[in-house]
Every structure is written in C-alpha cells, then in structure tokens.
Amino acid sequence: MGRLTRAQVLDAALALADRDGIGKLSMRRIGAELGVEAMTLYHYVPNKDAVLDGLVERIVAGVAPEPTGPRTVWLAEFAHTFRAELLRHPSVVPLVATRPVATPDALAAVERAVAALVAEGLAPLRACQLLNAVITFVIGHTPAELDPADAAPPTPPHGSDELPWLARALAAGLGTQADHDERFALAITALLAGIE
C-alpha cells in the first residue's frame, strides 16, 4: 500500500466501528484493516483519542447544515440528515453523544451554521443554544430507533383488555420504522416551531 492519509485511517476506523463496534476499535485493528503496522498510523493520528475525535468529525462535518432559506427549513433538513447518518452508523451514536466536537473540520461545520444564525440577527450565544437544541434532540432521539436485530415486535406488556389504547397504538404501527419517521418529523417540527 502507498502512503496513507488521515482520511483513510478514519475511513478504516469507521468501517471497523460499523462492523464490530467501538469497543473493539484499536490502533492494531485499524492497522490490520489498512495492511500496515499499528505504529505506522501514528504518522497520521497522534493516538486513539484522535481517531475517536475524527469519527465524531466524520459524522458532524458530513452532515453540516446548508444554511439557505428560512432557518426552520434548513435546521429541519439538517436534523433529518443528521438522524439518517447516525442510523447508518449506529455504533458511533454513543461516541457522538459523549465526545465534544473538537477537530478543526467539525468545528468549522458548526461555525458555518452559527454564522448563518448570527446573520439572521441572533446573538452568538443564542445561535449556539439553538443549534445545540437541535443536535441534542437528534442525538437523544436516535438511540430509541436502534433496536437489536433479534428484538421481538412490540406487544402490550399486559393483555389488550387492560391497556386498550396502547394495544390500539401498537396495532396501528407504534414502534415501527414508519412510526419512528413520523414521530421524528413531528417532534422536530414542534421543537423548531416552539423555538421560533
């Protein structure tokens, strides 16, 4: 293999995380994925923490909002794109939820969104708070959709006679992918309407 890049190291780390989970991610395994010794990776990333920060960067910078038009529209589009990306990389969700945005590319993506909100007349602190509200909502909502592959379909914990309304909601699709999609759209619309 020729000379590596930081991007290739992060791509390999994300592929491993998707396949085996964050818990099994190591410099040795990333090196094996790329066909190099683990020590070679330290020319591109200083340590495993930098790899983890890079994975957060990949998600955040990859779904950076495109601030054009009314802010409720582009923030909603950003929220839907962010959710879709988290659902594509479920093993990275806990990482995105617990690690701060720290790399230059990820911070630049956040800066662009904040700048667009400031251009609409919001103070920088309020712009950050608004963006954070959307981001934390998406991060908080997404884990509920990450059902184990072998999970049984939802059923009422008691008989339908004891919980008739929950039974009807389940029969109408509560907990299905369509329900998750509709619930997310409803909640993000309500959140942005409330903020406005």
Coordinates of C-alpha atoms in Angstrom, one line a residue:
M1 CA 0.0 0.0 0.0
G2 CA 1.2 3.5 -0.8
R3 CA 1.3 6.5 1.5
L4 CA -1.7 6.7 3.8
T5 CA -3.8 9.7 4.6
R6 CA -5.6 10.7 7.8
A7 CA -8.9 10.3 5.8
Q8 CA -8.0 6.7 5.0
V9 CA -7.2 6.0 8.7
L10 CA -10.6 7.4 9.7
D11 CA -12.4 5.6 6.9
A12 CA -10.9 2.3 8.1
A13 CA -11.8 3.1 11.8
L14 CA -15.4 3.9 10.8
A15 CA -15.7 0.7 8.8
L16 CA -14.4 -1.3 11.8
A17 CA -16.7 0.5 14.2
D18 CA -19.7 -0.2 11.9
R19 CA -18.7 -3.8 11.6
D20 CA -17.5 -4.7 15.1
G21 CA -18.5 -1.8 17.4
I22 CA -16.5 1.0 19.0
G23 CA -15.5 -1.3 21.9
K24 CA -13.3 -3.4 19.6
L25 CA -11.7 -0.5 17.9
S26 CA -7.9 -0.4 18.4
M27 CA -4.9 1.0 16.6
R28 CA -3.7 -2.6 15.9
R29 CA -7.0 -3.5 14.3
I30 CA -7.1 -0.3 12.2
G31 CA -3.6 -1.0 11.0
A32 CA -4.5 -4.6 10.1
E33 CA -7.5 -3.2 8.2
L34 CA -5.2 -1.0 6.2
G35 CA -2.4 -3.6 5.9
V36 CA 0.1 -1.7 7.9
E37 CA 1.6 -2.0 11.4
A38 CA -0.2 0.0 14.1
M39 CA 2.9 2.2 14.6
T40 CA 2.5 3.5 11.1
L41 CA -0.8 5.1 12.0
Y42 CA 0.8 7.4 14.4
H43 CA 2.2 9.4 11.5
Y44 CA -1.4 10.3 10.6
V45 CA -3.2 10.4 14.0
P46 CA -1.4 11.0 17.3
N47 CA -3.4 8.4 19.4
K48 CA -6.7 6.5 19.7
D49 CA -8.5 9.6 21.2
A50 CA -7.7 11.5 18.0
V51 CA -9.3 8.6 16.0
L52 CA -12.4 8.8 18.1
D53 CA -12.5 12.6 17.7
G54 CA -12.1 12.0 14.0
L55 CA -15.1 9.7 13.9
V56 CA -17.2 12.4 15.6
E57 CA -15.8 14.8 12.9
R58 CA -16.8 12.4 10.1
I59 CA -20.4 12.4 11.3
V60 CA -20.7 16.2 12.1
A61 CA -18.8 17.5 9.1
G62 CA -20.5 15.0 6.9
V63 CA -24.0 16.4 7.7
A64 CA -23.1 20.1 8.1
P65 CA -26.2 22.2 7.6
E66 CA -26.6 24.1 4.3
P67 CA -27.9 27.4 5.7
T68 CA -30.0 28.7 2.9
G69 CA -33.6 29.9 3.1
P70 CA -35.6 30.2 6.4
R71 CA -33.8 28.8 9.4
T72 CA -36.6 26.4 10.3
V73 CA -36.3 24.8 6.9
W74 CA -32.6 24.3 6.8
L75 CA -32.4 23.3 10.5
A76 CA -35.1 20.7 9.9
E77 CA -33.3 19.4 6.8
F78 CA -30.1 19.2 8.9
A79 CA -31.9 17.3 11.7
H80 CA -33.2 14.7 9.2
T81 CA -29.8 14.3 7.6
F82 CA -28.0 14.0 10.9
R83 CA -30.5 11.4 12.1
A84 CA -30.1 9.4 8.9
E85 CA -26.3 9.5 9.3
L86 CA -26.4 8.3 12.9
L87 CA -28.8 5.5 11.9
R88 CA -26.2 4.5 9.2
H89 CA -23.5 4.3 11.8
P90 CA -25.3 3.1 15.0
S91 CA -22.1 2.0 16.8
V92 CA -20.9 5.7 16.6
V93 CA -24.1 7.1 18.2
P94 CA -22.7 6.8 21.8
L95 CA -19.5 8.4 20.7
V96 CA -21.2 11.4 19.1
A97 CA -23.4 11.7 22.3
T98 CA -20.5 11.8 24.7
R99 CA -17.5 13.3 22.9
P100 CA -17.3 17.1 22.3
V101 CA -16.8 18.4 18.8
A102 CA -13.0 19.0 18.8
T103 CA -11.4 18.8 15.4
P104 CA -10.9 21.8 13.1
D105 CA -13.2 20.4 10.4
A106 CA -16.0 19.6 12.8
L107 CA -15.7 23.0 14.5
A108 CA -15.7 24.7 11.1
A109 CA -19.0 23.0 10.2
V110 CA -20.5 24.2 13.5
E111 CA -19.1 27.7 12.9
R112 CA -20.9 27.9 9.5
A113 CA -24.2 27.1 11.0
V114 CA -23.8 29.5 13.9
A115 CA -22.6 32.3 11.4
A116 CA -25.8 31.8 9.4
L117 CA -28.0 32.2 12.6
V118 CA -26.0 35.3 13.7
A119 CA -26.6 36.7 10.2
E120 CA -30.3 36.5 10.9
G121 CA -29.9 38.6 14.0
L122 CA -29.3 36.1 16.8
A123 CA -26.6 36.7 19.3
P124 CA -23.7 34.2 19.1
L125 CA -24.7 32.5 22.4
R126 CA -28.3 32.2 21.4
A127 CA -27.3 30.8 17.9
C128 CA -25.2 28.2 19.6
Q129 CA -28.0 27.3 22.0
L130 CA -30.5 26.9 19.1
L131 CA -28.1 24.7 17.1
N132 CA -27.3 22.7 20.3
A133 CA -31.0 22.2 21.0
V134 CA -31.5 20.6 17.5
I135 CA -28.3 18.5 17.8
T136 CA -29.0 17.2 21.3
F137 CA -32.6 16.4 20.3
V138 CA -31.4 14.3 17.3
I139 CA -28.8 12.5 19.4
G140 CA -31.3 11.8 22.1
H141 CA -34.0 10.6 19.8
T142 CA -31.9 8.2 17.6
P143 CA -30.9 5.5 20.2
A144 CA -34.6 4.6 20.6
E145 CA -34.6 3.6 17.0
L146 CA -31.5 1.3 17.3
D147 CA -33.4 -1.9 18.1
P148 CA -31.4 -5.1 18.4
A149 CA -31.7 -7.2 15.2
D150 CA -33.3 -10.1 17.2
A151 CA -35.8 -7.9 19.1
A152 CA -39.4 -9.1 19.1
P153 CA -42.0 -6.8 17.7
P154 CA -43.6 -4.6 20.4
T155 CA -46.6 -6.1 22.2
P156 CA -48.6 -4.8 25.1
P157 CA -47.0 -5.8 28.4
H158 CA -50.4 -7.0 29.6
G159 CA -53.5 -8.1 27.8
S160 CA -55.2 -5.8 25.3
D161 CA -58.2 -5.6 27.7
E162 CA -56.0 -4.0 30.4
L163 CA -54.3 -1.5 28.1
P164 CA -56.7 -0.9 25.2
W165 CA -55.2 2.4 24.0
L166 CA -51.7 1.1 23.9
A167 CA -52.8 -2.1 22.2
R168 CA -54.6 0.0 19.5
A169 CA -51.5 2.2 19.1
L170 CA -49.3 -0.9 18.7
A171 CA -51.8 -2.3 16.2
A172 CA -51.6 1.0 14.2
G173 CA -47.8 0.7 14.0
L174 CA -46.3 2.1 17.2
G175 CA -42.6 1.3 17.2
T176 CA -42.3 0.5 13.5
Q177 CA -39.9 2.4 11.2
A178 CA -42.8 4.4 9.8
D179 CA -43.7 5.4 13.3
H180 CA -40.2 6.4 14.1
D181 CA -40.0 8.5 10.9
E182 CA -43.4 10.2 11.6
R183 CA -42.6 10.8 15.3
F184 CA -39.2 12.3 14.5
A185 CA -40.7 14.7 11.8
L186 CA -43.5 15.7 14.2
A187 CA -41.1 16.3 17.1
I188 CA -38.5 18.3 15.1
T189 CA -41.3 20.5 13.6
A190 CA -42.7 21.1 17.1
L191 CA -39.2 21.9 18.5
L192 CA -38.4 24.4 15.8
A193 CA -41.9 26.0 16.0
G194 CA -41.5 26.4 19.7
I195 CA -38.1 28.0 19.3
E196 CA -39.5 30.4 16.7

